[in-house]
Amino acid sequence: MKEQTLFKKILRDSGYSTTKARSLIFDLLLGSDDPRTMHQLIEATEGRIDRVSVYRIVELYEKLGVAQRINIGWKYKIELSDVFLDHHHHMTCLDCGRVVAVKDEPMFEEMIERLGQANRFVLKSHQLEMQGYCDRCRSNAAQ
Amino acid sequence: MKEQTLFKKILRDSGYSTTKARSLIFDLLLGSDDPRTMHQLIEATEGRIDRVSVYRIVELYEKLGVAQRINIGWKYKIELSDVFLDHHHHMTCLDCGRVVAVKDEPMFEEMIERLGQANRFVLKSHQLEMQGYCDRCRSNAAQ
DNA sequence: CTGCTTGCAAATCTTTTGCATTGAA
DNA sequence: TTCAATGCAAAAGATTTGCAAGCAG
């Protein structure tokens, strides 16, 4: 199913309407490879949507599982959820700030599952964030 | 080495002095099992330290590797770094908010290492955050 | 002593709330 | 048409900055 169609279906099924503002935010998220900060997202609307609405829309997307916040350093960024992007994790370069999406291995998922059971948790989600220096930056300067 | 001693040594070695304010924040972090939000930390000082100083001290602790921010849901919390606590990860209950520290397996560390190499990153740190429902909450209501 | 630290005041930035108006179905 | 969604104004909350006074070494 085309992303936009699935997106509209999710809204409709949950009793929300598809509006110009909601579609724009969705397209902005779909259009960028990298997660976006709230600030970037608001900038990207170029005043077409009020900042308050951006907050409200992102909040809704999180509730519906359309988007998720991920934590990069001290800040958070927004990206589409696993429904629209493959489940993955992030590796951030401490020097240039580049964020690489890392597909995870089945073995990793199994391990997460085991950790949950060992603590008697029924796990719903998880995030793995890694930081280090990418090859480009490493060849430029000694860390 | 006793925690306080190591703490003072880290400050001294980096050219910072040990002050009443810095010791208090350190003790507060050392005294609680769970990570603390900035808000909780400020409350815990009971006005003995200005909120601005708390921010500045926490910032310094992060720079020196004494403490680290961890992301719990949308917010972040502060806890002592691996220098003072064993390296671990967090499992948060989506219902009651309880945070469980999870010791990780050597296998996990190996996997992280491999992921780094595969992406030509030299990894320096990583965090794994898991969310789900704990056994207490699960037995109270159906999720 | 002397410069690093802190407190205080205030600026700035981020996020939330209330309410009147607009627009999707 | 009708109620949900948006914009606008403003409040509330979080974080940062500048500067004078205080304290650790």
XYZ file of C-alpha atoms (C1' of nucleotides) in Angstrom:
336
model
C 0.000 0.000 0.000
C 1.286 3.455 -0.859
C 2.528 5.370 2.181
C 0.089 8.230 1.822
C -2.807 5.810 1.525
C -1.802 3.891 4.615
C -1.331 7.172 6.444
C -4.844 8.315 5.582
C -6.244 4.930 6.523
C -4.633 5.121 9.955
C -6.139 8.561 10.538
C -9.568 7.518 9.311
C -9.603 4.267 11.286
C -8.851 6.203 14.447
C -11.529 8.773 13.796
C -9.323 11.660 12.699
C -9.636 13.580 9.495
C -6.961 14.111 6.892
C -6.158 17.788 6.737
C -3.770 19.867 4.725
C -1.605 20.469 7.794
C -1.401 16.789 8.735
C -0.533 15.756 5.200
C 2.175 18.371 4.963
C 3.877 17.214 8.146
C 3.659 13.624 7.006
C 5.186 14.485 3.632
C 7.984 16.412 5.280
C 8.836 13.424 7.444
C 8.576 11.023 4.529
C 10.702 13.282 2.373
C 13.778 13.415 4.578
C 16.062 10.491 5.148
C 17.133 11.791 8.504
C 15.049 12.391 11.591
C 14.117 16.029 12.142
C 14.143 18.174 15.230
C 10.966 20.015 16.157
C 12.771 23.163 15.178
C 13.663 21.865 11.729
C 10.159 20.595 11.208
C 8.658 23.962 12.101
C 11.134 25.721 9.820
C 10.348 23.345 6.999
C 6.687 24.330 7.064
C 7.788 27.849 6.124
C 4.953 29.390 8.051
C 2.309 27.381 6.250
C 1.371 25.844 9.600
C 1.432 27.443 13.025
C 4.097 26.037 15.357
C 1.393 25.100 17.830
C -0.257 22.908 15.228
C 3.036 21.215 14.457
C 3.310 20.252 18.110
C -0.258 19.011 18.156
C 0.163 17.024 14.972
C 3.395 15.391 16.074
C 1.754 14.510 19.372
C -1.098 12.882 17.494
C 1.291 10.971 15.238
C 3.028 9.548 18.241
C -0.269 8.479 19.767
C -1.289 6.774 16.543
C 2.132 5.209 16.020
C 2.705 7.136 12.799
C 5.843 8.808 14.073
C 8.194 8.439 16.989
C 10.640 10.553 18.879
C 14.214 9.348 18.926
C 16.882 10.724 21.148
C 20.016 12.113 19.577
C 22.348 13.418 22.209
C 20.486 15.837 24.423
C 17.720 16.590 21.981
C 15.063 14.504 20.378
C 14.157 14.214 16.755
C 11.052 13.004 14.998
C 10.935 10.320 12.369
C 8.260 8.106 10.896
C 7.645 4.918 12.834
C 8.448 1.361 11.844
C 5.110 1.208 10.024
C 6.627 3.435 7.343
C 10.341 2.811 7.775
C 12.037 -0.494 8.487
C 12.811 -1.045 12.125
C 16.303 0.230 12.707
C 18.660 1.881 15.151
C 20.910 4.910 15.001
C 24.624 5.493 14.983
C 25.641 9.132 15.404
C 29.045 10.608 14.660
C 30.230 12.676 17.598
C 32.239 14.865 15.266
C 30.166 15.677 12.174
C 26.783 14.721 13.588
C 25.981 12.350 10.751
C 23.283 9.851 11.679
C 23.389 6.416 10.107
C 20.380 4.116 10.221
C 21.436 0.594 11.189
C 19.279 -2.395 10.366
C 19.316 -4.700 13.313
C 19.859 -8.404 13.347
C 17.275 -11.052 14.298
C 19.692 -12.132 16.989
C 19.421 -8.725 18.550
C 15.647 -8.891 18.652
C 15.844 -12.302 20.298
C 18.144 -10.936 22.932
C 15.816 -8.031 23.677
C 13.000 -10.511 24.037
C 15.029 -12.549 26.494
C 15.941 -9.471 28.538
C 12.261 -8.658 28.800
C 11.317 -12.109 29.999
C 14.108 -12.145 32.542
C 12.621 -9.003 34.109
C 9.018 -10.150 33.691
C 8.234 -7.325 31.287
C 6.105 -7.581 28.183
C 8.121 -5.344 25.902
C 6.439 -3.109 23.373
C 9.333 -1.123 21.952
C 13.007 -0.379 22.275
C 15.654 1.937 20.905
C 19.354 1.470 20.573
C 21.466 4.573 20.120
C 25.175 4.389 19.421
C 27.745 7.159 19.320
C 31.237 7.179 17.932
C 33.385 8.523 15.132
C 32.709 7.778 11.486
C 35.462 6.849 9.047
C 35.448 10.246 7.334
C 36.030 12.137 10.563
C 38.522 9.640 11.871
C 40.732 10.056 8.814
C 40.630 13.850 9.182
C 41.880 14.064 12.738
C 43.082 11.810 15.518
C 40.498 11.341 18.213
C 38.454 3.764 45.670
C 35.580 5.333 47.538
C 33.122 7.098 45.236
C 33.565 10.515 46.820
C 37.327 10.228 46.574
C 37.227 9.279 42.932
C 34.803 12.094 42.283
C 37.114 14.647 43.858
C 40.053 13.229 41.976
C 38.254 13.613 38.660
C 37.479 17.240 39.442
C 40.984 18.000 40.586
C 42.643 16.240 37.644
C 40.550 18.332 35.276
C 41.372 21.561 37.038
C 38.055 22.106 38.800
C 37.612 22.655 42.483
C 35.432 20.660 44.831
C 32.706 22.925 46.137
C 29.789 22.445 48.464
C 27.350 22.698 45.559
C 29.172 20.141 43.422
C 29.441 17.666 46.277
C 25.761 18.013 47.100
C 24.659 17.251 43.550
C 27.012 14.298 43.431
C 25.657 12.949 46.715
C 22.086 13.356 45.526
C 22.839 11.355 42.397
C 24.734 8.731 44.337
C 21.961 8.475 46.894
C 19.123 7.569 44.565
C 18.848 4.253 42.793
C 16.854 5.771 39.972
C 17.871 8.425 37.519
C 16.522 11.894 38.326
C 14.942 14.527 36.162
C 16.391 18.000 36.266
C 13.251 19.038 38.061
C 13.643 16.372 40.745
C 17.277 17.236 41.161
C 16.500 20.915 41.642
C 13.732 20.043 44.122
C 16.063 17.762 46.018
C 18.471 20.604 46.688
C 15.686 22.319 48.643
C 16.913 25.745 47.670
C 20.417 25.113 48.967
C 21.673 25.636 45.415
C 20.313 27.934 42.767
C 18.673 26.147 39.827
C 21.106 27.825 37.455
C 24.008 26.259 39.296
C 22.378 22.850 39.107
C 22.277 23.203 35.329
C 25.885 24.315 35.241
C 27.046 21.513 37.501
C 25.202 18.824 35.580
C 26.656 20.214 32.369
C 30.123 19.984 33.881
C 29.510 16.428 35.079
C 28.555 15.371 31.598
C 31.662 16.954 30.166
C 33.839 15.185 32.709
C 31.998 11.887 32.309
C 30.818 11.908 35.914
C 27.143 11.797 34.958
C 25.111 11.187 31.830
C 21.706 12.033 30.518
C 19.463 9.116 29.690
C 16.262 9.402 27.780
C 13.102 8.148 29.392
C 10.149 8.645 27.122
C 10.057 12.266 26.074
C 12.168 13.592 28.885
C 15.696 12.990 29.977
C 17.008 12.066 33.365
C 20.407 12.314 34.938
C 22.322 9.487 36.503
C 25.919 8.839 37.420
C 28.000 7.444 34.598
C 29.459 3.964 34.258
C 32.477 5.134 36.232
C 30.295 5.058 39.344
C 27.557 2.635 38.365
C 27.911 -0.595 36.421
C 27.186 -0.269 32.745
C 23.536 -1.051 32.236
C 20.413 -0.317 30.252
C 16.885 0.701 31.144
C 13.498 -0.929 30.952
C 10.584 1.428 31.631
C 7.020 0.435 32.469
C 4.594 2.308 30.234
C 1.957 2.140 32.955
C 3.543 2.900 36.319
C 6.723 4.504 35.021
C 8.978 2.197 37.017
C 12.515 2.082 35.614
C 14.493 -1.126 35.960
C 18.231 -1.175 35.423
C 19.231 -4.123 33.267
C 22.747 -5.484 33.252
C 23.668 -6.383 29.737
C 25.247 -9.521 28.429
C 28.753 -9.761 26.996
C 27.131 -11.059 23.828
C 25.300 -7.801 23.507
C 28.484 -5.792 23.759
C 30.057 -7.970 21.089
C 27.123 -7.358 18.818
C 27.380 -3.592 19.292
C 31.040 -3.826 18.430
C 30.247 -5.715 15.248
C 27.581 -3.211 14.233
C 30.127 -0.446 14.617
C 32.705 -2.184 12.469
C 30.147 -2.951 9.792
C 29.487 0.773 9.490
C 33.124 1.769 9.863
C 32.458 3.608 13.119
C 34.671 3.588 16.170
C 32.007 3.428 18.843
C 32.426 5.262 22.105
C 29.088 4.725 23.828
C 25.602 3.367 23.384
C 22.278 3.244 25.166
C 19.513 0.719 24.963
C 16.094 1.797 26.158
C 13.197 -0.648 26.391
C 9.541 0.025 27.108
C 6.776 -2.353 28.052
C 4.531 -3.415 30.879
C 5.877 -4.781 34.144
C 4.349 -7.803 35.855
C 2.642 -5.757 38.561
C 0.804 -3.564 36.080
C -0.002 -6.458 33.788
C -1.762 -8.333 36.571
C -3.802 -5.234 37.451
C -5.313 -4.614 34.043
C -5.299 -6.160 30.586
C -3.144 -4.213 28.185
C 44.853 36.886 47.664
C 42.758 35.671 43.087
C 40.341 33.533 39.909
C 36.965 29.957 39.694
C 31.967 29.403 41.346
C 27.767 30.803 42.653
C 23.433 33.531 43.044
C 20.373 36.735 41.184
C 17.969 38.899 37.496
C 16.478 38.607 33.232
C 16.576 37.074 28.482
C 15.583 33.330 25.418
C 13.756 29.188 23.779
C 10.393 25.384 24.039
C 5.970 23.599 24.909
C 1.178 23.981 26.482
C -3.470 26.064 27.027
C -7.820 28.715 25.968
C -10.733 30.448 22.779
C -12.624 32.164 18.447
C -12.528 31.002 13.567
C -12.020 27.836 9.722
C -12.505 23.761 7.047
C -13.171 18.564 6.128
C -16.688 15.165 5.564
C -24.160 21.870 8.338
C -21.355 20.420 12.289
C -17.739 19.196 15.012
C -12.987 18.525 14.731
C -8.750 21.115 13.540
C -6.273 25.319 13.180
C -4.406 29.959 14.251
C -3.502 33.460 17.429
C -2.395 35.238 21.862
C -0.554 34.371 25.891
C 0.792 31.511 29.798
C 3.872 28.225 31.640
C 8.054 25.778 31.790
C 12.893 24.848 30.685
C 17.438 26.511 29.749
C 20.945 30.070 29.004
C 23.517 34.443 29.709
C 25.716 38.512 32.054
C 27.500 40.350 35.924
C 28.585 41.274 40.770
C 29.668 38.968 45.089
C 31.568 34.828 47.585
C 34.559 31.074 48.466
C 38.192 27.265 47.563
C 42.904 26.604 47.123
